[in-house]
Coordinates of C-alpha atoms in Angstrom, one line a residue:
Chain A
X39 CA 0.0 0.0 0.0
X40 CA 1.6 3.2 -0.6
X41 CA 1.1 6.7 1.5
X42 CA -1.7 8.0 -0.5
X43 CA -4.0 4.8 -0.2
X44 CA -2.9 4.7 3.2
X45 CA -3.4 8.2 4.3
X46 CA -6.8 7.8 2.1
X47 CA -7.8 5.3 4.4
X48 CA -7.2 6.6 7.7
X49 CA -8.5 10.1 6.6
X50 CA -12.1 8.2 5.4
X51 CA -11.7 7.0 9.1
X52 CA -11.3 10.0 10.7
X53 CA -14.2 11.7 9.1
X54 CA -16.4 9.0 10.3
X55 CA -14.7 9.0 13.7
X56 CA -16.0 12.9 13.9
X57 CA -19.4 11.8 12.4
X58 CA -19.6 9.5 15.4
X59 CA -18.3 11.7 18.6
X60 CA -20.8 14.7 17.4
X61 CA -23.5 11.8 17.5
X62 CA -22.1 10.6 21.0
X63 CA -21.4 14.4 22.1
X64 CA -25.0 15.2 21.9
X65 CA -26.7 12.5 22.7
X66 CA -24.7 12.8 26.3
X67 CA -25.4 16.6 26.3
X68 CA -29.2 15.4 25.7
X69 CA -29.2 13.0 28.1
X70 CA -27.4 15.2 30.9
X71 CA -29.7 18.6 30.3
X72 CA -32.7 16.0 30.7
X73 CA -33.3 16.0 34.4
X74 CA -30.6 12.9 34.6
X75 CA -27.7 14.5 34.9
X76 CA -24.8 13.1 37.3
X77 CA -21.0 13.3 38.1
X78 CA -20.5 10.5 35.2
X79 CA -22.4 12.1 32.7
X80 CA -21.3 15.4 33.2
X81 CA -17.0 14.2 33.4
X82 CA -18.2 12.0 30.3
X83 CA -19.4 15.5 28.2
X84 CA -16.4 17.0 29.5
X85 CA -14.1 14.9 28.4
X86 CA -15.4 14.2 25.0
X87 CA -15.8 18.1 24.5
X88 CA -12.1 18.2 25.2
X89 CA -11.1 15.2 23.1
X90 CA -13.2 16.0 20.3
X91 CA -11.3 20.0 20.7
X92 CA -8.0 18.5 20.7
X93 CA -9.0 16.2 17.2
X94 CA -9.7 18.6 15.3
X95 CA -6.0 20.0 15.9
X96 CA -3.3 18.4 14.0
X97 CA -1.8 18.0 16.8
X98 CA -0.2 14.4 15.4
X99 CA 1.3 16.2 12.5
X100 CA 2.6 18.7 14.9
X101 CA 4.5 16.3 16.5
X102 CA 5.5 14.3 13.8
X103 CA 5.9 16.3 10.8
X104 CA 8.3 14.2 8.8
X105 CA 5.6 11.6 8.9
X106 CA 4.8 11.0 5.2
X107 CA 1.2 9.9 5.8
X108 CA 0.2 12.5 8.2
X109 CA 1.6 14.9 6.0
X110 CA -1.2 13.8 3.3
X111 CA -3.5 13.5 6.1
X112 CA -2.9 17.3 6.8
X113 CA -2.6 18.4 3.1
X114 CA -3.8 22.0 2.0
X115 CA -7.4 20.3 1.1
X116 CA -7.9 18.9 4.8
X117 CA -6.4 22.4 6.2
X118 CA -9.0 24.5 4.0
X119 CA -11.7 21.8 5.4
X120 CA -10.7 22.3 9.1
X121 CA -10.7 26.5 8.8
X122 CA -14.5 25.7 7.2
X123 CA -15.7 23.8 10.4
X124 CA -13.8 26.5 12.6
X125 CA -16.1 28.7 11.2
X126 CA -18.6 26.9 11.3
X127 CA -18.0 26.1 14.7
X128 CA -18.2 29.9 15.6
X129 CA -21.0 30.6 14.2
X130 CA -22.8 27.8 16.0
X131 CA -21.5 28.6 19.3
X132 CA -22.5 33.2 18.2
X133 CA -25.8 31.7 17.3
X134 CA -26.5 29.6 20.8
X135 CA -25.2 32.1 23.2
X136 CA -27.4 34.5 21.3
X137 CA -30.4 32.1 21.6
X138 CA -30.1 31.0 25.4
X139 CA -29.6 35.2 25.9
X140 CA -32.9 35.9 24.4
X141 CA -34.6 32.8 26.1
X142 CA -33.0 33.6 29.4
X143 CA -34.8 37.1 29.3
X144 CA -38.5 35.7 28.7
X145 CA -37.9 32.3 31.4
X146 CA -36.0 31.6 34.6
X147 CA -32.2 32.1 34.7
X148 CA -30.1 29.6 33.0
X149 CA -27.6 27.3 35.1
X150 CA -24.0 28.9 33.8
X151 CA -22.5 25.0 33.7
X152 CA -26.0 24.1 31.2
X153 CA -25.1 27.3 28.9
X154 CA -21.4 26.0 29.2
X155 CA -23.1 23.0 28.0
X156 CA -25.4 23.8 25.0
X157 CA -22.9 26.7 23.7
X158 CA -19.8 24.5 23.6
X159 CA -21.7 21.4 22.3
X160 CA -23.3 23.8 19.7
X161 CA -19.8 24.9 18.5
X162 CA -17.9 21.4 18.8
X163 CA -21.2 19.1 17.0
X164 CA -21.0 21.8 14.1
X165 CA -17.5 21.6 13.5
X166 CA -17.1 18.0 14.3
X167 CA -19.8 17.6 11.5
X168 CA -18.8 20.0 9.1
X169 CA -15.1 18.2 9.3
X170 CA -16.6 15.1 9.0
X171 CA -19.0 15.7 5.7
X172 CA -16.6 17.8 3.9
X173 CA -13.8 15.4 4.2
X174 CA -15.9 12.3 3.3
X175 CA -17.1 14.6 -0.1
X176 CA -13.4 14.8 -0.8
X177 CA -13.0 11.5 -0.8
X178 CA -15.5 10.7 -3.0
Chain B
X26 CA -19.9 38.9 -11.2
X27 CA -18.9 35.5 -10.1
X28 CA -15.4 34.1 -11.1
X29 CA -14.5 30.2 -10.8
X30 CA -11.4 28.8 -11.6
X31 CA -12.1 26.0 -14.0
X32 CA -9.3 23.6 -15.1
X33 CA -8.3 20.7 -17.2
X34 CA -6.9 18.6 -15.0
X35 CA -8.7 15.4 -16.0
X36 CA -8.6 15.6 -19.5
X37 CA -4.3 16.0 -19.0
X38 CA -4.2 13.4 -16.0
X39 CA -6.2 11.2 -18.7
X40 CA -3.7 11.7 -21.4
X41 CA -1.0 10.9 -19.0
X42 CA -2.4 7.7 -18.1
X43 CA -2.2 8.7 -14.3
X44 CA -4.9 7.6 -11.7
X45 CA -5.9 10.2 -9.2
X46 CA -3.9 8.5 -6.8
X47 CA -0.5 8.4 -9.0
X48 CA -0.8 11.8 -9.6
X49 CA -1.3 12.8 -5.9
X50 CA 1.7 10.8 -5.2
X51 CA 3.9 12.8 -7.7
X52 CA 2.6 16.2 -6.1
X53 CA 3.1 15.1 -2.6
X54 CA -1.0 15.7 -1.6
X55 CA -3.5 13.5 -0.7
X56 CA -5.8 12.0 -3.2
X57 CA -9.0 13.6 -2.3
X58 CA -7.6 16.8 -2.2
X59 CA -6.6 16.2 -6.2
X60 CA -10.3 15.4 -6.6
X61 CA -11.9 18.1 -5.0
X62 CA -9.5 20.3 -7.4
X63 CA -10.3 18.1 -10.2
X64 CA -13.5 19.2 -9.4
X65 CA -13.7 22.9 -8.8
X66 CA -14.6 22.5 -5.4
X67 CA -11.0 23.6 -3.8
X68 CA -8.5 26.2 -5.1
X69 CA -5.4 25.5 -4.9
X70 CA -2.7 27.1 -3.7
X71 CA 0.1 28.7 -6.4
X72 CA 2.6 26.1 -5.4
X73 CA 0.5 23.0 -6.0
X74 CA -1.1 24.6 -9.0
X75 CA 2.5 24.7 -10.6
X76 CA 3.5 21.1 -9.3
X77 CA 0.2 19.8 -11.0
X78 CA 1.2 21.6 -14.2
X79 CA 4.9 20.2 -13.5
X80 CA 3.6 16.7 -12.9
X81 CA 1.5 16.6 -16.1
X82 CA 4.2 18.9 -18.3
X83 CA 0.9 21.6 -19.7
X84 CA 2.1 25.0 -18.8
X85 CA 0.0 26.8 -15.7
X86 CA -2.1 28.5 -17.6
X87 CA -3.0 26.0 -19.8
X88 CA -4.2 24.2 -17.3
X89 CA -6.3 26.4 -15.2
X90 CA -8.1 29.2 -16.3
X91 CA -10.7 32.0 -14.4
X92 CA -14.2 31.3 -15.9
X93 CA -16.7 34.0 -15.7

């Protein structure tokens, strides 16, 4: 197998690995804002907030940067597709901490930890998502 | 008015019986990012525009051209 098969491979890999932690992501954010939140669930979100953060770095390239394969994994097409789910990302996480402001002023106060919550999930699940789709349309 | 940069990158990788993947290879990217160029769906950058045209020996601007 040479780099580019292989690097085409674990790329088509990552993008489903994304697909699958904004899927997980939420459904734990869901599940925690639903009256059953606990210690587990709430270390659980935390920790694949921070994981899914740190994944969309190259942080592996960074580290390794005479790797051949991360090299093509972190090629000018995949760099252009990351800074499109940044912004995407931003834009999520603008849009939700404008929506919980307005809803906050016609309900009850918001827990800070919940808008934590919803505005970082908001921002992570986009990008996560946007990663994921436009990298599996690459590979097409 | 809107402006595209259209190319013939195909119809040259075609000619020089390269796959997507060979011709990644010679240009040091990854394959999908050769598509997606193929395509029109990502600009590249002025140094992998001139490796392309290196790899497949058809002068720059031969090979890609603004479309309006």
């Amino acid at each position: 197998m040479t780099a580019v098969e292989v690097a085409e491979k674990k790329s088509r890999w990552r993008a489903v690995g994304f697909l699958s932690l904004a899927v997980l992501t939420l459904t734990v954010m869901v599940v925690d804002t639903s009256g059953r939140s606990n210690d587990f669930l709430q270390g659980l979100w935390f920790g694949l907030i921070l994981g899914s953060a740190l994944n969309l770095l190259p942080l592996k390239r960074m580290l390794r940067p005479r790797d051949e394969v991360l090299k093509l994994m972190d090629d000018e097409g995949t760099r252009e597709n990351r800074r499109l789910s940044s912004t995407a990302g931003f834009w999520a996480a603008v849009v939700a901490a404008m929506a919980l402001g307005l809803y906050s002023r016609s309900s009850d106060a918001i827990d800070a930890w919940m808008v934590g919550q919803l505005v970082a999930t908001a921002a992570m699940v986009s990008a996560m998502v946007t990663f994921g789709l436009l990298e599996l349309r690459a590979a097409r | 008015m809107s402006e595209r940069l259209a190319n013939r990158i195909k119809e040259e990788r075609e000619r020089a019986q390269l796959t997507q993947a060979a011709l990644a290879e010679l240009v040091g990217v990854s394959r999908k990012t050769v598509n997606t160029v193929e395509n029109g769906v990502f600009t590249p950058s002025t140094m992998l525009a001139l490796k392309l045209s290196q790899a497949l020996n058809v002068p720059v601007e031969e090979l890609f051209w603004i479309e309006r």
